[in-house]
């Protein structure tokens, strides 16, 4: 062994000893947090405060106990200048310390001082002399991890390079849920992760550029940096489907954060079960932004300033009169102010009471609060309100609109033409009332729009929206209502838009989200998809009607195989491709047009190859419908009959975009099995 090797081994042994020390300190932290939970040691808290404190302590103890396998630190910084001169800081997913007043043994990756780990370069070392990265393997004794190696970049000497450890971490096999990327965040990703709480950012990310990871890590960063403000407003992660949410579910807990709501928009707006299916035309109209104006008209058509005559309010033996003309002026004035509908109703009530109060005080002096409450609750006042500004629920607005051609014609005049109005109406017998109505998924979106007109929903401090290119204008409006006083992280790729209403411009999406001036930041450098696969996808990109720059990949390895099969022999060719893939490490995803999935699962089963569906994230082999593969990734993808995938959505559909998604799910190898001519 050379002297250099001896020095490296000595340094690695020293780091392993520090890792063992950190493991002991973390165990003490967990025990201490648990002890606080058990004993209720903070005697200054009582009642609701004690309950909140207990919840936080239990959550913190649970987070520390359930950190996933991995090193307690993945990097180290040695500073040559600045406030940290002479110190070595270890960077990890969680701050570890022996006691609160002691210097940390591990610094949280989100701390300001940690930014140099991601941003320092040879030309701009940011005071860093040496940046060290660690390799690791699962612990041999059931412990978190063993350090297996390390690499140093001597930034102070002008040396900077991406070493094998970073490459191995990025290329680690994709079996199971999505992992965090705290150890491998790149500078352009770090800029987005650390964007301020008040900043809305839209990320146009090519396949494999880590846009989803950026959004999740930004959520973790905001939770760390602004805990009280986020806790007050809440943080929501919106994904495209439950499979995707399952895939990303472990990322935030791995970063030490729990309690974040991860959901789909369908779940957020679900007022009723979905029991009706719209045809393509009706669904497209219900997702169209023009429908919002139709709904607004239908709601406010119920406001009628002249619906009531004079109002007489009893006051003991006296009667106060509010003339019909004065009532009409009050209602018209409030209507012009355009408050939420429910707020407007109460504003009319308040102004009626004020009108009576002013006259009563001129006659007999100031009125008490009890007197004001009696006037507010007076039966004649309520009756007049019900006439000029009636109570209403969303279902009472929408059901007549979709069930009665005359009602729809009045609200949609000049907005939707006759043919569009006929397409929007419910088919079959109209329900007797909203209580017997059957609702489609798009109907629930319209109900949410009306609910938002009635009163503003409770919003979130920050919302992360993934696969945002697939949002319709009405879906964007639903999200905007939930983030009216917060900010957004908008993630997507216009080339992967597969819904009938998928966007072709981020400016359009951002306008409907209420953030027309938000910055759009492109990520074009991929770390996941191999160069050969990206090249194939870029060929298809040229056929898509979107203004998206071609992606590039830093991964020179990877395999691409085009397997042409005889007509009728595609299932056998798929079985062969899967058998070959199983000789390698990692997950295998067989992706095909939705109608072809059952036959392929049967073929694999007959060949003795166990295959699961996309929901089984830890399965070695999964057969996945092309419609749900977005956001997922597999080490080896077998893409079956691309022409069928492209044609599955019919003429004028987004089949080529769907195929683009399928081709870019491979992390290491892509097999394309086909009998029909390839559409690229």
PDB file of C-alpha atoms in Angstrom, residues 178-423:
ATOM      1  CA  UNK A 178     -38.481   7.760  -5.210  1.00  0.00           C
ATOM      2  CA  UNK A 179     -35.410   8.786  -3.189  1.00  0.00           C
ATOM      3  CA  UNK A 180     -34.271  12.211  -2.107  1.00  0.00           C
ATOM      4  CA  UNK A 181     -31.366  13.886  -3.948  1.00  0.00           C
ATOM      5  CA  UNK A 182     -29.951  15.898  -1.036  1.00  0.00           C
ATOM      6  CA  UNK A 183     -26.479  14.450  -1.674  1.00  0.00           C
ATOM      7  CA  UNK A 184     -26.448  15.262  -5.402  1.00  0.00           C
ATOM      8  CA  UNK A 185     -28.325  18.549  -5.857  1.00  0.00           C
ATOM      9  CA  UNK A 186     -26.756  20.502  -8.718  1.00  0.00           C
ATOM     10  CA  UNK A 187     -26.181  24.293  -8.591  1.00  0.00           C
ATOM     11  CA  UNK A 188     -29.072  25.182 -10.925  1.00  0.00           C
ATOM     12  CA  UNK A 189     -31.374  22.920  -8.897  1.00  0.00           C
ATOM     13  CA  UNK A 190     -30.146  24.471  -5.638  1.00  0.00           C
ATOM     14  CA  UNK A 191     -31.085  27.951  -6.873  1.00  0.00           C
ATOM     15  CA  UNK A 192     -34.664  26.754  -7.320  1.00  0.00           C
ATOM     16  CA  UNK A 193     -34.776  24.805  -4.055  1.00  0.00           C
ATOM     17  CA  UNK A 194     -33.758  27.887  -2.052  1.00  0.00           C
ATOM     18  CA  UNK A 195     -36.099  30.360  -3.757  1.00  0.00           C
ATOM     19  CA  UNK A 196     -37.878  32.534  -1.180  1.00  0.00           C
ATOM     20  CA  UNK A 197     -41.251  31.715   0.338  1.00  0.00           C
ATOM     21  CA  UNK A 198     -42.985  34.596  -1.426  1.00  0.00           C
ATOM     22  CA  UNK A 199     -41.627  33.601  -4.843  1.00  0.00           C
ATOM     23  CA  UNK A 200     -43.641  31.569  -7.335  1.00  0.00           C
ATOM     24  CA  UNK A 201     -41.401  29.539  -9.643  1.00  0.00           C
ATOM     25  CA  UNK A 202     -42.323  27.566 -12.761  1.00  0.00           C
ATOM     26  CA  UNK A 203     -39.839  24.841 -13.743  1.00  0.00           C
ATOM     27  CA  UNK A 204     -39.894  23.606 -17.341  1.00  0.00           C
ATOM     28  CA  UNK A 205     -37.962  20.398 -16.826  1.00  0.00           C
ATOM     29  CA  UNK A 206     -36.907  17.994 -19.519  1.00  0.00           C
ATOM     30  CA  UNK A 207     -37.058  14.271 -18.631  1.00  0.00           C
ATOM     31  CA  UNK A 208     -34.479  13.245 -16.033  1.00  0.00           C
ATOM     32  CA  UNK A 209     -33.602  16.787 -14.944  1.00  0.00           C
ATOM     33  CA  UNK A 210     -34.969  16.236 -11.430  1.00  0.00           C
ATOM     34  CA  UNK A 211     -37.850  18.718 -11.526  1.00  0.00           C
ATOM     35  CA  UNK A 212     -40.024  16.635  -9.166  1.00  0.00           C
ATOM     36  CA  UNK A 213     -37.123  16.263  -6.741  1.00  0.00           C
ATOM     37  CA  UNK A 214     -36.533  20.019  -6.937  1.00  0.00           C
ATOM     38  CA  UNK A 215     -40.146  20.689  -5.978  1.00  0.00           C
ATOM     39  CA  UNK A 216     -40.057  18.283  -3.035  1.00  0.00           C
ATOM     40  CA  UNK A 217     -36.728  19.595  -1.791  1.00  0.00           C
ATOM     41  CA  UNK A 218     -38.025  23.162  -2.074  1.00  0.00           C
ATOM     42  CA  UNK A 219     -40.949  22.105   0.125  1.00  0.00           C
ATOM     43  CA  UNK A 220     -38.496  20.686   2.683  1.00  0.00           C
ATOM     44  CA  UNK A 221     -36.387  23.851   2.503  1.00  0.00           C
ATOM     45  CA  UNK A 222     -39.392  26.125   3.102  1.00  0.00           C
ATOM     46  CA  UNK A 223     -40.528  23.988   6.038  1.00  0.00           C
ATOM     47  CA  UNK A 224     -37.057  24.331   7.553  1.00  0.00           C
ATOM     48  CA  UNK A 225     -36.608  28.044   6.822  1.00  0.00           C
ATOM     49  CA  UNK A 226     -40.129  29.328   7.564  1.00  0.00           C
ATOM     50  CA  UNK A 227     -41.606  26.766   9.982  1.00  0.00           C
ATOM     51  CA  UNK A 228     -44.124  29.043  11.691  1.00  0.00           C
ATOM     52  CA  UNK A 229     -45.457  30.673   8.527  1.00  0.00           C
ATOM     53  CA  UNK A 230     -45.761  27.336   6.727  1.00  0.00           C
ATOM     54  CA  UNK A 231     -47.351  25.743   9.793  1.00  0.00           C
ATOM     55  CA  UNK A 232     -49.987  28.496   9.867  1.00  0.00           C
ATOM     56  CA  UNK A 233     -50.806  28.250   6.179  1.00  0.00           C
ATOM     57  CA  UNK A 234     -49.965  24.627   5.471  1.00  0.00           C
ATOM     58  CA  UNK A 235     -48.082  23.082   2.573  1.00  0.00           C
ATOM     59  CA  UNK A 236     -49.766  21.041  -0.165  1.00  0.00           C
ATOM     60  CA  UNK A 237     -48.128  18.727  -2.715  1.00  0.00           C
ATOM     61  CA  UNK A 238     -50.411  18.052  -5.701  1.00  0.00           C
ATOM     62  CA  UNK A 239     -49.599  15.070  -7.911  1.00  0.00           C
ATOM     63  CA  UNK A 240     -51.352  13.717 -11.010  1.00  0.00           C
ATOM     64  CA  UNK A 241     -52.583  10.395  -9.569  1.00  0.00           C
ATOM     65  CA  UNK A 242     -52.388   8.166  -6.450  1.00  0.00           C
ATOM     66  CA  UNK A 243     -49.654   5.959  -7.978  1.00  0.00           C
ATOM     67  CA  UNK A 244     -47.412   8.991  -8.383  1.00  0.00           C
ATOM     68  CA  UNK A 245     -48.121  10.097  -4.808  1.00  0.00           C
ATOM     69  CA  UNK A 246     -47.142   6.650  -3.529  1.00  0.00           C
ATOM     70  CA  UNK A 247     -43.922   6.883  -5.523  1.00  0.00           C
ATOM     71  CA  UNK A 248     -42.879  10.227  -3.991  1.00  0.00           C
ATOM     72  CA  UNK A 249     -44.343   9.622  -0.511  1.00  0.00           C
ATOM     73  CA  UNK A 250     -41.034   8.824   1.223  1.00  0.00           C
ATOM     74  CA  UNK A 251     -38.979  11.775  -0.030  1.00  0.00           C
ATOM     75  CA  UNK A 252     -40.066  14.385   2.524  1.00  0.00           C
ATOM     76  CA  UNK A 253     -39.923  11.988   5.503  1.00  0.00           C
ATOM     77  CA  UNK A 254     -36.391  11.052   4.374  1.00  0.00           C
ATOM     78  CA  UNK A 255     -35.513  14.734   4.654  1.00  0.00           C
ATOM     79  CA  UNK A 256     -36.887  14.927   8.194  1.00  0.00           C
ATOM     80  CA  UNK A 257     -40.259  16.469   7.292  1.00  0.00           C
ATOM     81  CA  UNK A 258     -43.697  15.022   7.916  1.00  0.00           C
ATOM     82  CA  UNK A 259     -47.197  16.423   8.171  1.00  0.00           C
ATOM     83  CA  UNK A 260     -47.231  17.774   4.608  1.00  0.00           C
ATOM     84  CA  UNK A 261     -50.467  17.095   2.752  1.00  0.00           C
ATOM     85  CA  UNK A 262     -49.831  15.098  -0.422  1.00  0.00           C
ATOM     86  CA  UNK A 263     -52.917  14.799  -2.575  1.00  0.00           C
ATOM     87  CA  UNK A 264     -54.443  14.986  -6.042  1.00  0.00           C
ATOM     88  CA  UNK A 265     -56.687  17.804  -7.191  1.00  0.00           C
ATOM     89  CA  UNK A 266     -59.505  15.282  -7.614  1.00  0.00           C
ATOM     90  CA  UNK A 267     -59.291  14.494  -3.891  1.00  0.00           C
ATOM     91  CA  UNK A 268     -59.194  18.161  -2.944  1.00  0.00           C
ATOM     92  CA  UNK A 269     -62.424  18.992  -4.780  1.00  0.00           C
ATOM     93  CA  UNK A 270     -64.343  15.753  -4.105  1.00  0.00           C
ATOM     94  CA  UNK A 271     -67.711  16.954  -2.767  1.00  0.00           C
ATOM     95  CA  UNK A 272     -69.537  13.868  -4.101  1.00  0.00           C
ATOM     96  CA  UNK A 273     -68.671  10.432  -5.528  1.00  0.00           C
ATOM     97  CA  UNK A 274     -68.109  10.369  -9.280  1.00  0.00           C
ATOM     98  CA  UNK A 275     -71.042   8.410 -10.770  1.00  0.00           C
ATOM     99  CA  UNK A 276     -71.324   9.955 -14.242  1.00  0.00           C
ATOM    100  CA  UNK A 277     -68.925   9.902 -17.209  1.00  0.00           C
ATOM    101  CA  UNK A 278     -68.758  12.842 -19.617  1.00  0.00           C
ATOM    102  CA  UNK A 279     -68.101  12.419 -23.297  1.00  0.00           C
ATOM    103  CA  UNK A 280     -64.951  14.072 -24.649  1.00  0.00           C
ATOM    104  CA  UNK A 281     -66.760  17.191 -25.863  1.00  0.00           C
ATOM    105  CA  UNK A 282     -68.611  17.826 -22.600  1.00  0.00           C
ATOM    106  CA  UNK A 283     -65.473  17.257 -20.508  1.00  0.00           C
ATOM    107  CA  UNK A 284     -63.485  19.690 -22.655  1.00  0.00           C
ATOM    108  CA  UNK A 285     -66.135  22.393 -22.245  1.00  0.00           C
ATOM    109  CA  UNK A 286     -66.298  21.910 -18.488  1.00  0.00           C
ATOM    110  CA  UNK A 287     -62.526  22.369 -18.309  1.00  0.00           C
ATOM    111  CA  UNK A 288     -62.726  25.517 -20.493  1.00  0.00           C
ATOM    112  CA  UNK A 289     -62.185  28.844 -18.700  1.00  0.00           C
ATOM    113  CA  UNK A 290     -65.270  30.299 -20.399  1.00  0.00           C
ATOM    114  CA  UNK A 291     -67.418  28.032 -18.242  1.00  0.00           C
ATOM    115  CA  UNK A 292     -66.323  30.043 -15.196  1.00  0.00           C
ATOM    116  CA  UNK A 293     -68.144  33.071 -16.586  1.00  0.00           C
ATOM    117  CA  UNK A 294     -71.270  30.981 -17.228  1.00  0.00           C
ATOM    118  CA  UNK A 295     -71.220  29.815 -13.609  1.00  0.00           C
ATOM    119  CA  UNK A 296     -70.702  33.340 -12.300  1.00  0.00           C
ATOM    120  CA  UNK A 297     -73.684  34.594 -14.277  1.00  0.00           C
ATOM    121  CA  UNK A 298     -75.861  31.701 -13.112  1.00  0.00           C
ATOM    122  CA  UNK A 299     -75.021  32.402  -9.470  1.00  0.00           C
ATOM    123  CA  UNK A 300     -75.439  36.167  -9.501  1.00  0.00           C
ATOM    124  CA  UNK A 301     -78.635  35.959 -11.551  1.00  0.00           C
ATOM    125  CA  UNK A 302     -80.195  35.042  -8.207  1.00  0.00           C
ATOM    126  CA  UNK A 303     -79.418  38.509  -6.851  1.00  0.00           C
ATOM    127  CA  UNK A 304     -82.446  40.752  -7.506  1.00  0.00           C
ATOM    128  CA  UNK A 305     -82.352  44.286  -6.058  1.00  0.00           C
ATOM    129  CA  UNK A 306     -86.029  44.825  -6.822  1.00  0.00           C
ATOM    130  CA  UNK A 307     -87.364  41.538  -5.459  1.00  0.00           C
ATOM    131  CA  UNK A 308     -88.625  43.030  -2.197  1.00  0.00           C
ATOM    132  CA  UNK A 309     -90.914  45.903  -1.348  1.00  0.00           C
ATOM    133  CA  UNK A 310     -90.618  48.136   1.674  1.00  0.00           C
ATOM    134  CA  UNK A 311     -89.050  46.539   4.754  1.00  0.00           C
ATOM    135  CA  UNK A 312     -90.600  47.118   8.173  1.00  0.00           C
ATOM    136  CA  UNK A 313     -88.408  46.224  11.174  1.00  0.00           C
ATOM    137  CA  UNK A 314     -90.152  45.915  14.577  1.00  0.00           C
ATOM    138  CA  UNK A 315     -88.494  47.654  17.549  1.00  0.00           C
ATOM    139  CA  UNK A 316     -90.719  47.150  20.596  1.00  0.00           C
ATOM    140  CA  UNK A 317     -93.845  49.176  19.915  1.00  0.00           C
ATOM    141  CA  UNK A 318     -92.108  51.102  17.145  1.00  0.00           C
ATOM    142  CA  UNK A 319     -91.600  50.103  13.483  1.00  0.00           C
ATOM    143  CA  UNK A 320     -88.690  51.199  11.335  1.00  0.00           C
ATOM    144  CA  UNK A 321     -89.323  51.433   7.612  1.00  0.00           C
ATOM    145  CA  UNK A 322     -86.694  50.840   4.914  1.00  0.00           C
ATOM    146  CA  UNK A 323     -88.127  51.930   1.544  1.00  0.00           C
ATOM    147  CA  UNK A 324     -87.859  49.555  -1.421  1.00  0.00           C
ATOM    148  CA  UNK A 325     -85.735  52.127  -3.277  1.00  0.00           C
ATOM    149  CA  UNK A 326     -83.196  52.237  -0.438  1.00  0.00           C
ATOM    150  CA  UNK A 327     -83.030  48.427  -0.330  1.00  0.00           C
ATOM    151  CA  UNK A 328     -82.447  48.283  -4.067  1.00  0.00           C
ATOM    152  CA  UNK A 329     -79.602  50.803  -3.776  1.00  0.00           C
ATOM    153  CA  UNK A 330     -77.937  48.790  -0.996  1.00  0.00           C
ATOM    154  CA  UNK A 331     -78.102  45.552  -3.015  1.00  0.00           C
ATOM    155  CA  UNK A 332     -76.893  47.230  -6.212  1.00  0.00           C
ATOM    156  CA  UNK A 333     -73.979  48.896  -4.409  1.00  0.00           C
ATOM    157  CA  UNK A 334     -72.848  45.610  -2.847  1.00  0.00           C
ATOM    158  CA  UNK A 335     -73.241  43.823  -6.179  1.00  0.00           C
ATOM    159  CA  UNK A 336     -70.930  46.351  -7.863  1.00  0.00           C
ATOM    160  CA  UNK A 337     -68.274  45.693  -5.208  1.00  0.00           C
ATOM    161  CA  UNK A 338     -68.101  42.037  -6.386  1.00  0.00           C
ATOM    162  CA  UNK A 339     -67.465  40.366  -3.031  1.00  0.00           C
ATOM    163  CA  UNK A 340     -67.752  36.592  -2.670  1.00  0.00           C
ATOM    164  CA  UNK A 341     -71.440  35.754  -2.824  1.00  0.00           C
ATOM    165  CA  UNK A 342     -71.835  34.782   0.847  1.00  0.00           C
ATOM    166  CA  UNK A 343     -69.862  37.846   1.960  1.00  0.00           C
ATOM    167  CA  UNK A 344     -72.128  39.994  -0.209  1.00  0.00           C
ATOM    168  CA  UNK A 345     -75.254  38.630   1.455  1.00  0.00           C
ATOM    169  CA  UNK A 346     -73.914  39.491   4.910  1.00  0.00           C
ATOM    170  CA  UNK A 347     -72.781  42.888   3.658  1.00  0.00           C
ATOM    171  CA  UNK A 348     -76.345  43.643   2.547  1.00  0.00           C
ATOM    172  CA  UNK A 349     -77.609  42.589   5.982  1.00  0.00           C
ATOM    173  CA  UNK A 350     -75.066  44.844   7.708  1.00  0.00           C
ATOM    174  CA  UNK A 351     -76.037  47.857   5.591  1.00  0.00           C
ATOM    175  CA  UNK A 352     -79.740  47.328   6.231  1.00  0.00           C
ATOM    176  CA  UNK A 353     -78.991  47.282   9.970  1.00  0.00           C
ATOM    177  CA  UNK A 354     -76.865  50.417   9.627  1.00  0.00           C
ATOM    178  CA  UNK A 355     -79.687  52.188   7.766  1.00  0.00           C
ATOM    179  CA  UNK A 356     -82.092  51.382  10.615  1.00  0.00           C
ATOM    180  CA  UNK A 357     -79.472  52.227  13.274  1.00  0.00           C
ATOM    181  CA  UNK A 358     -78.815  55.714  11.867  1.00  0.00           C
ATOM    182  CA  UNK A 359     -82.513  56.555  11.972  1.00  0.00           C
ATOM    183  CA  UNK A 360     -82.983  55.069  15.428  1.00  0.00           C
ATOM    184  CA  UNK A 361     -80.032  57.016  16.859  1.00  0.00           C
ATOM    185  CA  UNK A 362     -81.299  60.288  15.393  1.00  0.00           C
ATOM    186  CA  UNK A 363     -84.550  59.672  17.234  1.00  0.00           C
ATOM    187  CA  UNK A 364     -83.402  58.179  20.553  1.00  0.00           C
ATOM    188  CA  UNK A 365     -79.601  58.198  20.846  1.00  0.00           C
ATOM    189  CA  UNK A 366     -76.969  55.426  20.622  1.00  0.00           C
ATOM    190  CA  UNK A 367     -78.077  51.809  20.288  1.00  0.00           C
ATOM    191  CA  UNK A 368     -76.544  48.900  22.230  1.00  0.00           C
ATOM    192  CA  UNK A 369     -74.900  45.837  20.723  1.00  0.00           C
ATOM    193  CA  UNK A 370     -77.818  43.746  21.958  1.00  0.00           C
ATOM    194  CA  UNK A 371     -80.183  46.018  20.006  1.00  0.00           C
ATOM    195  CA  UNK A 372     -78.070  45.626  16.856  1.00  0.00           C
ATOM    196  CA  UNK A 373     -78.135  41.844  17.191  1.00  0.00           C
ATOM    197  CA  UNK A 374     -81.931  41.877  17.543  1.00  0.00           C
ATOM    198  CA  UNK A 375     -82.281  43.871  14.346  1.00  0.00           C
ATOM    199  CA  UNK A 376     -79.858  41.577  12.502  1.00  0.00           C
ATOM    200  CA  UNK A 377     -81.888  38.523  13.543  1.00  0.00           C
ATOM    201  CA  UNK A 378     -85.295  40.080  12.943  1.00  0.00           C
ATOM    202  CA  UNK A 379     -87.462  37.815  10.809  1.00  0.00           C
ATOM    203  CA  UNK A 380     -88.415  40.544   8.272  1.00  0.00           C
ATOM    204  CA  UNK A 381     -84.727  41.283   7.654  1.00  0.00           C
ATOM    205  CA  UNK A 382     -84.044  37.601   6.951  1.00  0.00           C
ATOM    206  CA  UNK A 383     -87.057  37.384   4.643  1.00  0.00           C
ATOM    207  CA  UNK A 384     -85.916  40.389   2.618  1.00  0.00           C
ATOM    208  CA  UNK A 385     -82.399  38.961   2.367  1.00  0.00           C
ATOM    209  CA  UNK A 386     -83.762  35.675   1.063  1.00  0.00           C
ATOM    210  CA  UNK A 387     -85.642  37.617  -1.604  1.00  0.00           C
ATOM    211  CA  UNK A 388     -82.892  39.948  -2.823  1.00  0.00           C
ATOM    212  CA  UNK A 389     -79.761  37.856  -2.111  1.00  0.00           C
ATOM    213  CA  UNK A 390     -80.902  34.283  -1.388  1.00  0.00           C
ATOM    214  CA  UNK A 391     -78.851  31.601   0.321  1.00  0.00           C
ATOM    215  CA  UNK A 392     -77.600  29.013  -2.139  1.00  0.00           C
ATOM    216  CA  UNK A 393     -75.300  26.008  -2.276  1.00  0.00           C
ATOM    217  CA  UNK A 394     -73.117  25.094  -5.288  1.00  0.00           C
ATOM    218  CA  UNK A 395     -75.273  22.103  -6.220  1.00  0.00           C
ATOM    219  CA  UNK A 396     -78.369  24.322  -6.409  1.00  0.00           C
ATOM    220  CA  UNK A 397     -76.615  26.462  -9.005  1.00  0.00           C
ATOM    221  CA  UNK A 398     -75.065  23.736 -11.140  1.00  0.00           C
ATOM    222  CA  UNK A 399     -77.813  21.111 -11.309  1.00  0.00           C
ATOM    223  CA  UNK A 400     -80.397  23.429 -12.961  1.00  0.00           C
ATOM    224  CA  UNK A 401     -77.720  24.843 -15.249  1.00  0.00           C
ATOM    225  CA  UNK A 402     -76.735  21.423 -16.642  1.00  0.00           C
ATOM    226  CA  UNK A 403     -80.260  20.015 -16.589  1.00  0.00           C
ATOM    227  CA  UNK A 404     -82.352  22.863 -18.045  1.00  0.00           C
ATOM    228  CA  UNK A 405     -81.607  24.181 -21.574  1.00  0.00           C
ATOM    229  CA  UNK A 406     -83.385  27.481 -20.878  1.00  0.00           C
ATOM    230  CA  UNK A 407     -81.418  28.093 -17.679  1.00  0.00           C
ATOM    231  CA  UNK A 408     -78.136  27.360 -19.470  1.00  0.00           C
ATOM    232  CA  UNK A 409     -79.093  29.551 -22.433  1.00  0.00           C
ATOM    233  CA  UNK A 410     -79.644  32.550 -20.141  1.00  0.00           C
ATOM    234  CA  UNK A 411     -76.285  32.137 -18.400  1.00  0.00           C
ATOM    235  CA  UNK A 412     -74.252  31.181 -21.487  1.00  0.00           C
ATOM    236  CA  UNK A 413     -75.610  33.761 -23.922  1.00  0.00           C
ATOM    237  CA  UNK A 414     -72.695  35.284 -25.801  1.00  0.00           C
ATOM    238  CA  UNK A 415     -70.204  32.945 -24.096  1.00  0.00           C
ATOM    239  CA  UNK A 416     -71.023  29.502 -25.534  1.00  0.00           C
ATOM    240  CA  UNK A 417     -72.729  28.944 -28.873  1.00  0.00           C
ATOM    241  CA  UNK A 418     -75.828  26.785 -29.299  1.00  0.00           C
ATOM    242  CA  UNK A 419     -73.863  23.655 -30.200  1.00  0.00           C
ATOM    243  CA  UNK A 420     -71.595  24.046 -27.167  1.00  0.00           C
ATOM    244  CA  UNK A 421     -74.584  24.544 -24.898  1.00  0.00           C
ATOM    245  CA  UNK A 422     -76.188  21.332 -26.160  1.00  0.00           C
ATOM    246  CA  UNK A 423     -72.910  19.457 -25.590  1.00  0.00           C
TER     247      UNK A 423
END
